[in-house]
Amino acid sequence: MLILIAEDDELILKTIEYKLVKEGHEVILTRNGKDAIETLKTREVDLAITDIMMPFASGIEILSAIKTMGKQIPVIMLSSMGQEEVVLNAFDLGAADFIVKPFSPNELILRIKRFSQK
């Protein structure tokens, strides 16, 4: 799978990249929402993983851009904010999954496997 990762925390970004590459996935790394949206305009990805709180464009804005482009890409939202309102808003906009930070990279891999089998 080709997976877009949008995360501004360098340690989390590199941890996710390492784990996904080790599992055999290709990754595209973006460190802000604007770059993630620009990448989505030019690349066909199989899955997107995005933090909610991102510079220049939030994860919610990335999710909205995916829907506006008409792309059918599952999106896993990451956030250190576990507030019910944020989670519900992400799901209302079409998020496929939501993981609260901190999380286990192994848990992320298990959740990704659900989408690679579809």
Tab-separated table of N, CA and C in Angstrom:
chain	number	residue	atom	x	y	z
A	1	MET	N	0.834	-1.187	0.000
A	1	MET	CA	0.000	0.000	0.000
A	1	MET	C	0.880	1.253	0.000
A	2	LEU	N	0.423	2.287	-0.670
A	2	LEU	CA	1.063	3.597	-0.607
A	2	LEU	C	0.291	4.419	0.415
A	3	ILE	N	0.975	4.841	1.486
A	3	ILE	CA	0.319	5.505	2.600
A	3	ILE	C	0.891	6.902	2.789
A	4	LEU	N	0.004	7.897	2.815
A	4	LEU	CA	0.381	9.273	3.116
A	4	LEU	C	0.342	9.460	4.625
A	5	ILE	N	1.430	9.973	5.187
A	5	ILE	CA	1.469	10.291	6.618
A	5	ILE	C	1.613	11.803	6.743
A	6	ALA	N	0.663	12.417	7.435
A	6	ALA	CA	0.706	13.859	7.703
A	6	ALA	C	0.831	14.043	9.212
A	7	GLU	N	2.039	14.402	9.648
A	7	GLU	CA	2.310	14.517	11.085
A	7	GLU	C	3.417	15.545	11.291
A	8	ASP	N	3.199	16.498	12.180
A	8	ASP	CA	4.192	17.538	12.404
A	8	ASP	C	5.173	17.212	13.532
A	9	ASP	N	4.905	16.171	14.295
A	9	ASP	CA	5.833	15.737	15.342
A	9	ASP	C	6.828	14.780	14.696
A	10	GLU	N	8.081	15.220	14.581
A	10	GLU	CA	9.097	14.462	13.839
A	10	GLU	C	9.316	13.056	14.406
A	11	LEU	N	9.308	12.917	15.724
A	11	LEU	CA	9.515	11.605	16.339
A	11	LEU	C	8.381	10.648	15.978
A	12	ILE	N	7.147	11.108	16.046
A	12	ILE	CA	5.995	10.263	15.687
A	12	ILE	C	6.030	9.942	14.194
A	13	LEU	N	6.346	10.951	13.379
A	13	LEU	CA	6.417	10.750	11.927
A	13	LEU	C	7.434	9.665	11.579
A	14	LYS	N	8.628	9.745	12.149
A	14	LYS	CA	9.681	8.774	11.841
A	14	LYS	C	9.352	7.395	12.410
A	15	THR	N	8.695	7.346	13.569
A	15	THR	CA	8.296	6.063	14.154
A	15	THR	C	7.286	5.362	13.248
A	16	ILE	N	6.283	6.115	12.784
A	16	ILE	CA	5.272	5.538	11.887
A	16	ILE	C	5.933	5.107	10.577
A	17	GLU	N	6.795	5.964	10.030
A	17	GLU	CA	7.477	5.626	8.775
A	17	GLU	C	8.256	4.324	8.936
A	18	TYR	N	9.056	4.217	9.978
A	18	TYR	CA	9.871	3.025	10.203
A	18	TYR	C	9.003	1.772	10.271
A	19	LYS	N	7.926	1.845	11.049
A	19	LYS	CA	7.060	0.673	11.244
A	19	LYS	C	6.365	0.278	9.932
A	20	LEU	N	5.872	1.257	9.187
A	20	LEU	CA	5.157	0.950	7.939
A	20	LEU	C	6.092	0.391	6.869
A	21	VAL	N	7.280	0.973	6.735
A	21	VAL	CA	8.254	0.472	5.752
A	21	VAL	C	8.667	-0.948	6.123
A	22	LYS	N	8.877	-1.191	7.403
A	22	LYS	CA	9.233	-2.530	7.876
A	22	LYS	C	8.140	-3.545	7.531
A	23	GLU	N	6.885	-3.098	7.517
A	23	GLU	CA	5.749	-3.968	7.182
A	23	GLU	C	5.539	-4.097	5.673
A	24	GLY	N	6.372	-3.413	4.867
A	24	GLY	CA	6.297	-3.551	3.419
A	24	GLY	C	5.493	-2.490	2.696
A	25	HIS	N	5.117	-1.424	3.390
A	25	HIS	CA	4.350	-0.344	2.758
A	25	HIS	C	5.284	0.736	2.226
A	26	GLU	N	4.810	1.443	1.212
A	26	GLU	CA	5.495	2.642	0.742
A	26	GLU	C	4.849	3.823	1.459
A	27	VAL	N	5.643	4.832	1.790
A	27	VAL	CA	5.099	5.981	2.503
A	27	VAL	C	5.492	7.290	1.841
A	28	ILE	N	4.617	8.262	1.982
A	28	ILE	CA	4.903	9.641	1.604
A	28	ILE	C	4.770	10.441	2.896
A	29	LEU	N	5.807	11.186	3.249
A	29	LEU	CA	5.797	11.957	4.489
A	29	LEU	C	5.496	13.423	4.218
A	30	THR	N	4.569	13.978	4.993
A	30	THR	CA	4.315	15.418	4.957
A	30	THR	C	4.286	15.917	6.391
A	31	ARG	N	4.768	17.131	6.575
A	31	ARG	CA	4.905	17.674	7.926
A	31	ARG	C	3.925	18.795	8.229
A	32	ASN	N	3.032	19.077	7.276
A	32	ASN	CA	1.976	20.054	7.527
A	32	ASN	C	0.789	19.745	6.619
A	33	GLY	N	-0.347	20.297	6.967
A	33	GLY	CA	-1.578	20.006	6.232
A	33	GLY	C	-1.582	20.492	4.799
A	34	LYS	N	-0.961	21.641	4.555
A	34	LYS	CA	-0.920	22.189	3.197
A	34	LYS	C	-0.176	21.242	2.261
A	35	ASP	N	0.986	20.745	2.707
A	35	ASP	CA	1.754	19.810	1.873
A	35	ASP	C	0.993	18.505	1.655
A	36	ALA	N	0.262	18.054	2.678
A	36	ALA	CA	-0.531	16.825	2.547
A	36	ALA	C	-1.601	16.999	1.470
A	37	ILE	N	-2.303	18.128	1.496
A	37	ILE	CA	-3.359	18.381	0.505
A	37	ILE	C	-2.762	18.484	-0.898
A	38	GLU	N	-1.626	19.173	-1.033
A	38	GLU	CA	-0.971	19.282	-2.346
A	38	GLU	C	-0.550	17.905	-2.858
A	39	THR	N	-0.039	17.068	-1.971
A	39	THR	CA	0.357	15.713	-2.358
A	39	THR	C	-0.845	14.915	-2.834
A	40	LEU	N	-1.957	15.053	-2.139
A	40	LEU	CA	-3.176	14.316	-2.509
A	40	LEU	C	-3.710	14.737	-3.877
A	41	LYS	N	-3.408	15.940	-4.302
A	41	LYS	CA	-3.855	16.416	-5.620
A	41	LYS	C	-3.088	15.732	-6.748
A	42	THR	N	-1.854	15.297	-6.456
A	42	THR	CA	-1.005	14.771	-7.530
A	42	THR	C	-0.681	13.290	-7.410
A	43	ARG	N	-0.940	12.694	-6.255
A	43	ARG	CA	-0.599	11.282	-6.042
A	43	ARG	C	-1.836	10.492	-5.652
A	44	GLU	N	-1.889	9.261	-6.098
A	44	GLU	CA	-2.965	8.351	-5.707
A	44	GLU	C	-2.463	7.490	-4.564
A	45	VAL	N	-2.997	7.709	-3.385
A	45	VAL	CA	-2.578	6.927	-2.225
A	45	VAL	C	-3.698	5.963	-1.835
A	46	ASP	N	-3.319	4.903	-1.130
A	46	ASP	CA	-4.295	3.899	-0.703
A	46	ASP	C	-4.877	4.195	0.666
A	47	LEU	N	-4.148	4.977	1.469
A	47	LEU	CA	-4.561	5.271	2.836
A	47	LEU	C	-3.862	6.541	3.277
A	48	ALA	N	-4.545	7.332	4.116
A	48	ALA	CA	-3.927	8.524	4.703
A	48	ALA	C	-3.999	8.416	6.222
A	49	ILE	N	-2.905	8.791	6.856
A	49	ILE	CA	-2.849	8.879	8.315
A	49	ILE	C	-2.504	10.323	8.626
A	50	THR	N	-3.361	11.010	9.376
A	50	THR	CA	-3.105	12.415	9.648
A	50	THR	C	-3.385	12.793	11.086
A	51	ASP	N	-2.517	13.636	11.609
A	51	ASP	CA	-2.750	14.245	12.902
A	51	ASP	C	-3.860	15.280	12.718
A	52	ILE	N	-4.619	15.528	13.756
A	52	ILE	CA	-5.664	16.555	13.653
A	52	ILE	C	-5.061	17.948	13.734
A	53	MET	N	-4.191	18.176	14.702
A	53	MET	CA	-3.591	19.502	14.888
A	53	MET	C	-2.318	19.594	14.053
A	54	MET	N	-2.439	20.254	12.886
A	54	MET	CA	-1.317	20.380	11.959
A	54	MET	C	-1.139	21.844	11.571
A	55	PRO	N	0.103	22.256	11.254
A	55	PRO	CA	0.309	23.611	10.753
A	55	PRO	C	-0.312	23.792	9.360
A	56	PHE	N	-0.781	24.978	9.082
A	56	PHE	CA	-1.295	25.432	7.787
A	56	PHE	C	-2.646	24.849	7.387
A	57	ALA	N	-2.924	23.611	7.717
A	57	ALA	CA	-4.243	22.995	7.476
A	57	ALA	C	-4.369	21.827	8.438
A	58	SER	N	-5.501	21.740	9.110
A	58	SER	CA	-5.699	20.684	10.105
A	58	SER	C	-5.991	19.342	9.442
A	59	GLY	N	-5.935	18.291	10.243
A	59	GLY	CA	-6.309	16.974	9.748
A	59	GLY	C	-7.753	16.941	9.279
A	60	ILE	N	-8.602	17.704	9.946
A	60	ILE	CA	-10.007	17.800	9.528
A	60	ILE	C	-10.086	18.436	8.135
A	61	GLU	N	-9.263	19.461	7.889
A	61	GLU	CA	-9.238	20.092	6.563
A	61	GLU	C	-8.684	19.136	5.507
A	62	ILE	N	-7.712	18.321	5.874
A	62	ILE	CA	-7.185	17.309	4.949
A	62	ILE	C	-8.289	16.317	4.591
A	63	LEU	N	-8.999	15.838	5.598
A	63	LEU	CA	-10.110	14.908	5.381
A	63	LEU	C	-11.169	15.540	4.478
A	64	SER	N	-11.508	16.787	4.739
A	64	SER	CA	-12.490	17.498	3.927
A	64	SER	C	-12.008	17.649	2.478
A	65	ALA	N	-10.708	17.937	2.293
A	65	ALA	CA	-10.151	18.073	0.938
A	65	ALA	C	-10.238	16.754	0.178
A	66	ILE	N	-9.973	15.649	0.864
A	66	ILE	CA	-10.077	14.333	0.230
A	66	ILE	C	-11.500	14.109	-0.276
A	67	LYS	N	-12.474	14.437	0.547
A	67	LYS	CA	-13.880	14.258	0.166
A	67	LYS	C	-14.241	15.198	-0.986
A	68	THR	N	-13.761	16.444	-0.937
A	68	THR	CA	-14.042	17.426	-1.993
A	68	THR	C	-13.458	16.967	-3.327
A	69	MET	N	-12.280	16.325	-3.286
A	69	MET	CA	-11.640	15.816	-4.507
A	69	MET	C	-12.345	14.573	-5.042
A	70	GLY	N	-13.272	14.026	-4.251
A	70	GLY	CA	-13.986	12.831	-4.673
A	70	GLY	C	-13.183	11.558	-4.540
A	71	LYS	N	-12.136	11.601	-3.757
A	71	LYS	CA	-11.290	10.413	-3.583
A	71	LYS	C	-11.871	9.521	-2.493
A	72	GLN	N	-11.771	8.224	-2.709
A	72	GLN	CA	-12.261	7.228	-1.751
A	72	GLN	C	-11.067	6.655	-0.979
A	73	ILE	N	-10.440	7.491	-0.186
A	73	ILE	CA	-9.248	7.092	0.568
A	73	ILE	C	-9.629	6.963	2.037
A	74	PRO	N	-9.397	5.805	2.643
A	74	PRO	CA	-9.626	5.712	4.084
A	74	PRO	C	-8.636	6.611	4.822
A	75	VAL	N	-9.130	7.283	5.854
A	75	VAL	CA	-8.296	8.201	6.627
A	75	VAL	C	-8.317	7.785	8.096
A	76	ILE	N	-7.121	7.577	8.645
A	76	ILE	CA	-6.973	7.325	10.073
A	76	ILE	C	-6.524	8.625	10.712
A	77	MET	N	-7.310	9.125	11.640
A	77	MET	CA	-7.003	10.370	12.330
A	77	MET	C	-6.225	10.075	13.607
A	78	LEU	N	-5.200	10.889	13.879
A	78	LEU	CA	-4.414	10.791	15.104
A	78	LEU	C	-4.597	12.078	15.891
A	79	SER	N	-4.706	11.957	17.209
A	79	SER	CA	-4.800	13.171	18.010
A	79	SER	C	-4.494	12.891	19.457
A	80	SER	N	-3.850	13.849	20.094
A	80	SER	CA	-3.651	13.745	21.531
A	80	SER	C	-4.881	14.263	22.249
A	81	MET	N	-5.787	14.849	21.496
A	81	MET	CA	-7.050	15.318	22.061
A	81	MET	C	-8.078	14.203	21.933
A	82	GLY	N	-8.476	13.624	23.026
A	82	GLY	CA	-9.439	12.539	22.968
A	82	GLY	C	-10.851	13.002	23.226
A	83	GLN	N	-11.109	14.309	23.072
A	83	GLN	CA	-12.444	14.814	23.342
A	83	GLN	C	-13.469	14.212	22.397
A	84	GLU	N	-14.575	13.868	22.971
A	84	GLU	CA	-15.638	13.225	22.212
A	84	GLU	C	-16.073	14.066	21.015
A	85	GLU	N	-16.142	15.370	21.166
A	85	GLU	CA	-16.594	16.250	20.077
A	85	GLU	C	-15.664	16.168	18.866
A	86	VAL	N	-14.350	16.131	19.112
A	86	VAL	CA	-13.377	16.044	18.023
A	86	VAL	C	-13.508	14.707	17.299
A	87	VAL	N	-13.637	13.639	18.075
A	87	VAL	CA	-13.785	12.299	17.499
A	87	VAL	C	-15.051	12.216	16.651
A	88	LEU	N	-16.151	12.695	17.193
A	88	LEU	CA	-17.425	12.642	16.466
A	88	LEU	C	-17.363	13.472	15.193
A	89	ASN	N	-16.727	14.642	15.255
A	89	ASN	CA	-16.599	15.490	14.073
A	89	ASN	C	-15.793	14.775	12.995
A	90	ALA	N	-14.708	14.120	13.387
A	90	ALA	CA	-13.883	13.390	12.418
A	90	ALA	C	-14.688	12.275	11.755
A	91	PHE	N	-15.443	11.529	12.533
A	91	PHE	CA	-16.254	10.449	11.959
A	91	PHE	C	-17.380	10.998	11.095
A	92	ASP	N	-18.003	12.107	11.503
A	92	ASP	CA	-19.059	12.735	10.695
A	92	ASP	C	-18.544	13.138	9.323
A	93	LEU	N	-17.277	13.563	9.277
A	93	LEU	CA	-16.677	13.978	8.007
A	93	LEU	C	-16.166	12.803	7.182
A	94	GLY	N	-16.233	11.590	7.752
A	94	GLY	CA	-15.869	10.415	6.966
A	94	GLY	C	-14.581	9.730	7.365
A	95	ALA	N	-14.017	10.071	8.520
A	95	ALA	CA	-12.804	9.370	8.960
A	95	ALA	C	-13.099	7.881	9.102
A	96	ALA	N	-12.143	7.061	8.703
A	96	ALA	CA	-12.324	5.612	8.787
A	96	ALA	C	-11.974	5.088	10.171
A	97	ASP	N	-11.074	5.795	10.869
A	97	ASP	CA	-10.646	5.356	12.192
A	97	ASP	C	-10.047	6.542	12.916
A	98	PHE	N	-9.892	6.403	14.236
A	98	PHE	CA	-9.376	7.474	15.081
A	98	PHE	C	-8.527	6.838	16.174
A	99	ILE	N	-7.298	7.308	16.320
A	99	ILE	CA	-6.407	6.781	17.350
A	99	ILE	C	-5.929	7.942	18.222
A	100	VAL	N	-6.044	7.766	19.528
A	100	VAL	CA	-5.597	8.785	20.468
A	100	VAL	C	-4.124	8.554	20.806
A	101	LYS	N	-3.325	9.632	20.738
A	101	LYS	CA	-1.920	9.565	21.118
A	101	LYS	C	-1.816	9.587	22.631
A	102	PRO	N	-0.821	8.947	23.204
A	102	PRO	CA	0.150	8.072	22.555
A	102	PRO	C	-0.485	6.737	22.192
A	103	PHE	N	0.036	6.087	21.161
A	103	PHE	CA	-0.511	4.810	20.712
A	103	PHE	C	0.638	3.864	20.397
A	104	SER	N	0.324	2.603	20.341
A	104	SER	CA	1.304	1.586	19.997
A	104	SER	C	1.415	1.487	18.475
A	105	PRO	N	2.634	1.524	17.935
A	105	PRO	CA	2.782	1.320	16.489
A	105	PRO	C	2.178	-0.015	16.029
A	106	ASN	N	2.212	-1.031	16.896
A	106	ASN	CA	1.612	-2.323	16.538
A	106	ASN	C	0.097	-2.210	16.399
A	107	GLU	N	-0.532	-1.389	17.240
A	107	GLU	CA	-1.973	-1.159	17.118
A	107	GLU	C	-2.288	-0.486	15.789
A	108	LEU	N	-1.465	0.486	15.399
A	108	LEU	CA	-1.661	1.161	14.122
A	108	LEU	C	-1.569	0.162	12.970
A	109	ILE	N	-0.587	-0.732	13.023
A	109	ILE	CA	-0.427	-1.745	11.961
A	109	ILE	C	-1.666	-2.628	11.882
A	110	LEU	N	-2.196	-3.059	13.010
A	110	LEU	CA	-3.412	-3.885	13.010
A	110	LEU	C	-4.577	-3.154	12.365
A	111	ARG	N	-4.703	-1.879	12.669
A	111	ARG	CA	-5.800	-1.104	12.079
A	111	ARG	C	-5.602	-0.910	10.572
A	112	ILE	N	-4.368	-0.716	10.137
A	112	ILE	CA	-4.078	-0.557	8.714
A	112	ILE	C	-4.383	-1.846	7.958
A	113	LYS	N	-4.101	-2.995	8.565
A	113	LYS	CA	-4.350	-4.269	7.906
A	113	LYS	C	-5.822	-4.440	7.521
A	114	ARG	N	-6.719	-3.857	8.279
A	114	ARG	CA	-8.152	-3.928	7.920
A	114	ARG	C	-8.406	-3.308	6.560
A	115	PHE	N	-7.670	-2.234	6.235
A	115	PHE	CA	-7.894	-1.540	4.961
A	115	PHE	C	-7.159	-2.205	3.808
A	116	SER	N	-6.055	-2.864	4.088
A	116	SER	CA	-5.307	-3.524	3.011
A	116	SER	C	-5.977	-4.798	2.545
A	117	GLN	N	-6.919	-5.311	3.331
A	117	GLN	CA	-7.625	-6.539	2.960
A	117	GLN	C	-8.889	-6.245	2.161
A	118	LYS	N	-9.219	-4.973	1.966
A	118	LYS	CA	-10.447	-4.622	1.249
A	118	LYS	C	-10.204	-4.484	-0.226
